[in-house]
PDB file of C-alpha atoms in Angstrom:
ATOM      1  CA  ASN A   1     -58.955 -23.190 167.862  1.00  0.00           C
ATOM      2  CA  ASP A   2     -55.703 -23.906 169.613  1.00  0.00           C
ATOM      3  CA  ARG A   3     -56.438 -26.878 172.470  1.00  0.00           C
ATOM      4  CA  ARG A   4     -53.196 -27.095 173.936  1.00  0.00           C
ATOM      5  CA  ARG A   5     -52.693 -27.152 177.246  1.00  0.00           C
ATOM      6  CA  PRO A   6     -51.691 -23.749 178.907  1.00  0.00           C
ATOM      7  CA  ASN A   7     -48.106 -24.218 180.920  1.00  0.00           C
ATOM      8  CA  ARG A   8     -49.865 -23.087 183.633  1.00  0.00           C
ATOM      9  CA  PHE A   9     -45.663 -22.145 185.493  1.00  0.00           C
ATOM     10  CA  PRO A  10     -44.094 -20.655 183.033  1.00  0.00           C
ATOM     11  CA  ASN A  11     -41.578 -18.848 185.395  1.00  0.00           C
ATOM     12  CA  VAL A  12     -40.662 -22.096 187.367  1.00  0.00           C
ATOM     13  CA  THR A  13     -39.015 -24.079 183.423  1.00  0.00           C
ATOM     14  CA  CYS A  14     -37.247 -20.754 182.866  1.00  0.00           C
ATOM     15  CA  MET A  15     -36.395 -20.375 186.357  1.00  0.00           C
ATOM     16  CA  LYS A  16     -34.782 -23.717 186.593  1.00  0.00           C
ATOM     17  CA  ILE A  17     -32.524 -23.523 183.008  1.00  0.00           C
ATOM     18  CA  ILE A  18     -31.362 -19.718 184.574  1.00  0.00           C
ATOM     19  CA  THR A  19     -30.393 -21.566 187.624  1.00  0.00           C
ATOM     20  CA  PHE A  20     -29.105 -24.598 185.703  1.00  0.00           C
ATOM     21  CA  ILE A  21     -26.919 -22.368 184.081  1.00  0.00           C
ATOM     22  CA  ALA A  22     -25.796 -20.187 186.470  1.00  0.00           C
ATOM     23  CA  LEU A  23     -24.888 -22.751 188.067  1.00  0.00           C
ATOM     24  CA  THR A  24     -23.247 -24.907 185.576  1.00  0.00           C
ATOM     25  CA  LEU A  25     -20.213 -21.281 184.540  1.00  0.00           C
ATOM     26  CA  PHE A  26     -20.678 -20.916 188.530  1.00  0.00           C
ATOM     27  CA  ALA A  27     -18.356 -24.406 188.946  1.00  0.00           C
ATOM     28  CA  SER A  28     -16.567 -23.989 186.262  1.00  0.00           C
ATOM     29  CA  THR A  29     -15.117 -21.045 187.228  1.00  0.00           C
ATOM     30  CA  VAL A  30     -15.072 -21.810 190.983  1.00  0.00           C
ATOM     31  CA  ALA A  31     -12.989 -25.544 189.892  1.00  0.00           C
ATOM     32  CA  SER A  32     -10.407 -23.395 187.629  1.00  0.00           C
ATOM     33  CA  ALA A  33      -9.670 -20.574 190.158  1.00  0.00           C
ATOM     34  CA  GLN A  34      -9.101 -23.001 192.550  1.00  0.00           C
ATOM     35  CA  ILE A  35      -6.163 -25.072 191.275  1.00  0.00           C
ATOM     36  CA  THR A  36      -3.048 -21.768 191.539  1.00  0.00           C
ATOM     37  CA  SER A  37       0.800 -22.066 192.054  1.00  0.00           C
ATOM     38  CA  ARG A  38       3.385 -21.482 194.484  1.00  0.00           C
ATOM     39  CA  TYR A  39       7.614 -21.196 193.613  1.00  0.00           C
ATOM     40  CA  THR A  40      10.441 -22.465 195.514  1.00  0.00           C
ATOM     41  CA  ASP A  41      13.660 -22.151 195.341  1.00  0.00           C
ATOM     42  CA  LEU A  42      16.189 -24.899 193.865  1.00  0.00           C
ATOM     43  CA  ASP A  43      19.283 -22.866 194.445  1.00  0.00           C
ATOM     44  CA  ASP A  44      21.966 -24.767 197.044  1.00  0.00           C
ATOM     45  CA  GLN A  45      21.866 -20.419 198.521  1.00  0.00           C
ATOM     46  CA  LYS A  46      19.025 -20.382 199.103  1.00  0.00           C
ATOM     47  CA  CYS A  47      18.397 -24.657 200.138  1.00  0.00           C
ATOM     48  CA  LYS A  48      20.202 -26.341 202.843  1.00  0.00           C
ATOM     49  CA  THR A  49      22.879 -28.480 202.572  1.00  0.00           C
ATOM     50  CA  LEU A  50      22.839 -32.152 204.113  1.00  0.00           C
ATOM     51  CA  GLU A  51      25.515 -33.565 202.550  1.00  0.00           C
ATOM     52  CA  LEU A  52      29.016 -32.828 200.332  1.00  0.00           C
ATOM     53  CA  ASP A  53      31.489 -34.301 199.438  1.00  0.00           C
ATOM     54  CA  GLU A  54      33.724 -32.424 196.942  1.00  0.00           C
ATOM     55  CA  GLU A  55      36.136 -35.084 196.757  1.00  0.00           C
ATOM     56  CA  GLY A  56      35.056 -38.305 196.269  1.00  0.00           C
ATOM     57  CA  GLY A  57      32.863 -37.185 193.167  1.00  0.00           C
ATOM     58  CA  GLY A  58      31.512 -33.822 193.800  1.00  0.00           C
ATOM     59  CA  SER A  59      27.989 -35.070 195.381  1.00  0.00           C
ATOM     60  CA  TYR A  60      25.530 -32.621 197.032  1.00  0.00           C
ATOM     61  CA  LYS A  61      22.194 -33.423 198.471  1.00  0.00           C
ATOM     62  CA  GLY A  62      20.315 -29.742 199.679  1.00  0.00           C
ATOM     63  CA  GLU A  63      16.705 -30.236 201.152  1.00  0.00           C
ATOM     64  CA  CYS A  64      14.874 -26.555 199.680  1.00  0.00           C
ATOM     65  CA  ALA A  65      11.615 -25.623 201.118  1.00  0.00           C
ATOM     66  CA  GLY A  66       8.188 -26.643 199.904  1.00  0.00           C
ATOM     67  CA  VAL A  67       4.789 -26.014 200.295  1.00  0.00           C
ATOM     68  CA  GLY A  68       2.373 -27.763 201.839  1.00  0.00           C
ATOM     69  CA  GLY A  69       4.137 -29.494 204.632  1.00  0.00           C
ATOM     70  CA  TYR A  70       5.942 -31.475 201.335  1.00  0.00           C
ATOM     71  CA  ARG A  71       9.843 -31.059 201.020  1.00  0.00           C
ATOM     72  CA  LEU A  72      12.122 -31.222 197.780  1.00  0.00           C
ATOM     73  CA  HIS A  73      15.334 -32.595 198.185  1.00  0.00           C
ATOM     74  CA  VAL A  74      17.770 -31.938 195.167  1.00  0.00           C
ATOM     75  CA  LEU A  75      20.770 -34.390 194.513  1.00  0.00           C
ATOM     76  CA  GLU A  76      23.822 -34.242 192.961  1.00  0.00           C
ATOM     77  CA  GLY A  77      27.010 -36.903 191.574  1.00  0.00           C
ATOM     78  CA  ASP A  78      28.588 -36.714 188.776  1.00  0.00           C
ATOM     79  CA  LEU A  79      27.877 -33.876 187.481  1.00  0.00           C
ATOM     80  CA  ARG A  80      23.978 -35.183 186.959  1.00  0.00           C
ATOM     81  CA  GLN A  81      20.870 -33.543 188.972  1.00  0.00           C
ATOM     82  CA  SER A  82      18.091 -34.913 190.084  1.00  0.00           C
ATOM     83  CA  ILE A  83      15.081 -34.321 192.414  1.00  0.00           C
ATOM     84  CA  ASN A  84      13.771 -36.446 195.369  1.00  0.00           C
ATOM     85  CA  VAL A  85       9.453 -35.382 197.441  1.00  0.00           C
ATOM     86  CA  ILE A  86       9.576 -35.940 200.677  1.00  0.00           C
ATOM     87  CA  ALA A  87       6.027 -35.798 201.752  1.00  0.00           C
ATOM     88  CA  PRO A  88       4.287 -34.170 204.201  1.00  0.00           C
ATOM     89  CA  GLY A  89       4.608 -37.812 206.448  1.00  0.00           C
ATOM     90  CA  GLY A  90       8.471 -38.353 205.793  1.00  0.00           C
ATOM     91  CA  LYS A  91       8.370 -40.710 203.067  1.00  0.00           C
ATOM     92  CA  GLU A  92      10.668 -39.831 200.565  1.00  0.00           C
ATOM     93  CA  HIS A  93       9.447 -39.812 196.274  1.00  0.00           C
ATOM     94  CA  GLN A  94      12.603 -40.216 193.707  1.00  0.00           C
ATOM     95  CA  LEU A  95      12.560 -38.413 190.850  1.00  0.00           C
ATOM     96  CA  ARG A  96      15.231 -40.556 189.843  1.00  0.00           C
ATOM     97  CA  LEU A  97      15.439 -37.536 186.386  1.00  0.00           C
ATOM     98  CA  TRP A  98      19.407 -40.224 185.196  1.00  0.00           C
ATOM     99  CA  GLU A  99      16.967 -42.386 184.298  1.00  0.00           C
ATOM    100  CA  HIS A 100      15.079 -40.198 181.809  1.00  0.00           C
ATOM    101  CA  PHE A 101      18.386 -38.416 181.148  1.00  0.00           C
ATOM    102  CA  GLY A 102      21.740 -40.032 181.319  1.00  0.00           C
ATOM    103  CA  ALA A 103      23.414 -36.489 180.066  1.00  0.00           C
ATOM    104  CA  PHE A 104      25.084 -34.044 182.274  1.00  0.00           C
ATOM    105  CA  SER A 105      21.747 -32.502 183.381  1.00  0.00           C
ATOM    106  CA  ALA A 106      20.981 -29.307 185.802  1.00  0.00           C
ATOM    107  CA  VAL A 107      17.226 -28.647 187.695  1.00  0.00           C
ATOM    108  CA  GLY A 108      16.659 -24.808 187.395  1.00  0.00           C
ATOM    109  CA  PRO A 109      16.563 -22.920 190.046  1.00  0.00           C
ATOM    110  CA  LYS A 110      12.938 -22.594 190.640  1.00  0.00           C
ATOM    111  CA  ALA A 111      10.065 -25.463 190.843  1.00  0.00           C
ATOM    112  CA  GLU A 112       6.575 -24.249 190.766  1.00  0.00           C
ATOM    113  CA  TRP A 113       3.513 -26.391 193.090  1.00  0.00           C
ATOM    114  CA  ARG A 114       0.327 -27.222 191.231  1.00  0.00           C
ATOM    115  CA  LEU A 115      -2.262 -26.695 194.473  1.00  0.00           C
ATOM    116  CA  LYS A 116      -6.144 -27.409 194.429  1.00  0.00           C
ATOM    117  CA  GLY A 117      -6.977 -25.419 197.653  1.00  0.00           C
ATOM    118  CA  LYS A 118      -3.872 -25.856 199.370  1.00  0.00           C
ATOM    119  CA  ALA A 119      -2.970 -28.465 198.770  1.00  0.00           C
ATOM    120  CA  PRO A 120      -0.105 -29.758 195.958  1.00  0.00           C
ATOM    121  CA  PHE A 121      -0.938 -31.914 193.339  1.00  0.00           C
ATOM    122  CA  ALA A 122       2.087 -31.757 190.627  1.00  0.00           C
ATOM    123  CA  LEU A 123       5.673 -30.154 190.578  1.00  0.00           C
ATOM    124  CA  ILE A 124       6.618 -28.511 187.316  1.00  0.00           C
ATOM    125  CA  PHE A 125      10.685 -27.614 186.823  1.00  0.00           C
ATOM    126  CA  ARG A 126      13.028 -26.872 183.846  1.00  0.00           C
ATOM    127  CA  PHE A 127      15.976 -29.993 183.908  1.00  0.00           C
ATOM    128  CA  ASN A 128      18.183 -28.430 181.296  1.00  0.00           C
ATOM    129  CA  VAL A 129      20.555 -31.718 179.594  1.00  0.00           C
ATOM    130  CA  SER A 130      23.622 -31.521 177.886  1.00  0.00           C
ATOM    131  CA  GLU A 131      22.300 -33.937 174.736  1.00  0.00           C
ATOM    132  CA  ASN A 132      25.747 -33.083 172.691  1.00  0.00           C
ATOM    133  CA  PRO A 133      28.328 -35.095 174.138  1.00  0.00           C
ATOM    134  CA  GLU A 134      31.050 -33.227 171.799  1.00  0.00           C
ATOM    135  CA  ASP A 135      29.999 -30.151 173.301  1.00  0.00           C
ATOM    136  CA  ALA A 136      28.832 -29.709 176.978  1.00  0.00           C
ATOM    137  CA  SER A 137      27.458 -26.170 177.007  1.00  0.00           C
ATOM    138  CA  LYS A 138      25.360 -26.535 174.309  1.00  0.00           C
ATOM    139  CA  THR A 139      22.025 -28.048 176.494  1.00  0.00           C
ATOM    140  CA  THR A 140      18.224 -28.169 175.597  1.00  0.00           C
ATOM    141  CA  SER A 141      16.203 -27.555 178.193  1.00  0.00           C
ATOM    142  CA  TYR A 142      13.312 -29.025 179.080  1.00  0.00           C
ATOM    143  CA  LEU A 143      10.242 -28.882 181.751  1.00  0.00           C
ATOM    144  CA  ILE A 144       9.352 -31.656 183.776  1.00  0.00           C
ATOM    145  CA  VAL A 145       5.996 -32.495 185.435  1.00  0.00           C
ATOM    146  CA  ALA A 146       5.450 -34.619 188.187  1.00  0.00           C
ATOM    147  CA  LYS A 147       2.736 -35.852 189.587  1.00  0.00           C
ATOM    148  CA  VAL A 148       2.224 -35.589 193.939  1.00  0.00           C
ATOM    149  CA  SER A 149       1.130 -36.713 196.977  1.00  0.00           C
ATOM    150  CA  PRO A 150       1.598 -38.068 200.452  1.00  0.00           C
ATOM    151  CA  SER A 151       1.662 -41.808 198.250  1.00  0.00           C
ATOM    152  CA  LEU A 152       3.771 -41.763 194.764  1.00  0.00           C
ATOM    153  CA  ALA A 153       5.875 -38.648 193.623  1.00  0.00           C
ATOM    154  CA  CYS A 154       6.268 -39.849 190.224  1.00  0.00           C
ATOM    155  CA  VAL A 155       7.214 -38.190 186.031  1.00  0.00           C
ATOM    156  CA  THR A 156       4.551 -37.708 184.424  1.00  0.00           C
ATOM    157  CA  GLU A 157       5.346 -35.749 181.561  1.00  0.00           C
ATOM    158  CA  ILE A 158       8.466 -34.694 180.201  1.00  0.00           C
ATOM    159  CA  ILE A 159       7.450 -31.417 178.034  1.00  0.00           C
ATOM    160  CA  LYS A 160       9.576 -30.445 175.409  1.00  0.00           C
ATOM    161  CA  PRO A 161      11.318 -26.598 174.428  1.00  0.00           C
ATOM    162  CA  SER A 162       8.538 -24.807 172.775  1.00  0.00           C
ATOM    163  CA  ARG A 163       6.864 -21.143 171.869  1.00  0.00           C
ATOM    164  CA  ASN A 164       4.073 -23.008 174.966  1.00  0.00           C
ATOM    165  CA  GLN A 165       6.547 -24.638 177.137  1.00  0.00           C
ATOM    166  CA  ASN A 166       4.637 -22.752 180.127  1.00  0.00           C
ATOM    167  CA  GLU A 167       1.056 -23.450 179.505  1.00  0.00           C
ATOM    168  CA  GLU A 168       1.554 -26.645 178.076  1.00  0.00           C
ATOM    169  CA  ALA A 169       3.215 -28.343 181.206  1.00  0.00           C
ATOM    170  CA  ARG A 170       0.725 -26.677 183.063  1.00  0.00           C
ATOM    171  CA  ARG A 171      -1.754 -28.631 181.573  1.00  0.00           C
ATOM    172  CA  ALA A 172       0.060 -31.751 181.718  1.00  0.00           C
ATOM    173  CA  ALA A 173       0.484 -31.037 185.607  1.00  0.00           C
ATOM    174  CA  ASP A 174      -3.439 -30.366 185.999  1.00  0.00           C
ATOM    175  CA  ARG A 175      -3.969 -33.177 184.815  1.00  0.00           C
ATOM    176  CA  SER A 176      -1.159 -35.877 185.965  1.00  0.00           C
ATOM    177  CA  ALA A 177      -3.349 -37.268 188.769  1.00  0.00           C
ATOM    178  CA  THR A 178      -4.618 -39.441 185.843  1.00  0.00           C
ATOM    179  CA  VAL A 179      -1.310 -39.798 183.967  1.00  0.00           C
ATOM    180  CA  PRO A 180       0.751 -43.153 184.480  1.00  0.00           C
ATOM    181  CA  CYS A 181       4.145 -42.215 185.812  1.00  0.00           C
ATOM    182  CA  LYS A 182       6.386 -41.838 182.024  1.00  0.00           C
ATOM    183  CA  ILE A 183       8.898 -45.328 181.981  1.00  0.00           C
ATOM    184  CA  ALA A 184      12.618 -44.170 181.593  1.00  0.00           C
ATOM    185  CA  GLU A 185      12.775 -45.583 177.740  1.00  0.00           C
TER     186      GLU A 185
END
């Protein structure tokens, strides 16, 4: 003698569960699909030279195209390079790479922008550092991750060489908005 109250609308509960699962899967797919990458050349042959002083210490400043209204300035002085991020409104943000590495250094040939929709939120680029004072030709190849917004751009992570370095840098870039700026040691 079973006196439980029958569920008059069994399909409604089932439909709610199915709808919830479908929306959750759709939202996670859309969220991950919104993050894309675009690339900028950093090679001095593909960037516009703004300043060049070959006699007084070999300084250089070049402007490279960016995405979403951003531009990059590649700077060189005393065989050390750095990058400044120029926001769409013209504000310049210095990444000050020589504060993180004092040795001779050079940026890689490309920068990877991480975008949500069409808006850049992070930047990844290779940074080759000559850390052996006995042999400047031996370099360590780091990936630098910087968060980017119109009001701020700063280094958030420095990824050491490893087998999964590129994937690790992308994961770091994708969470960079919630990570504080890295202070030079």
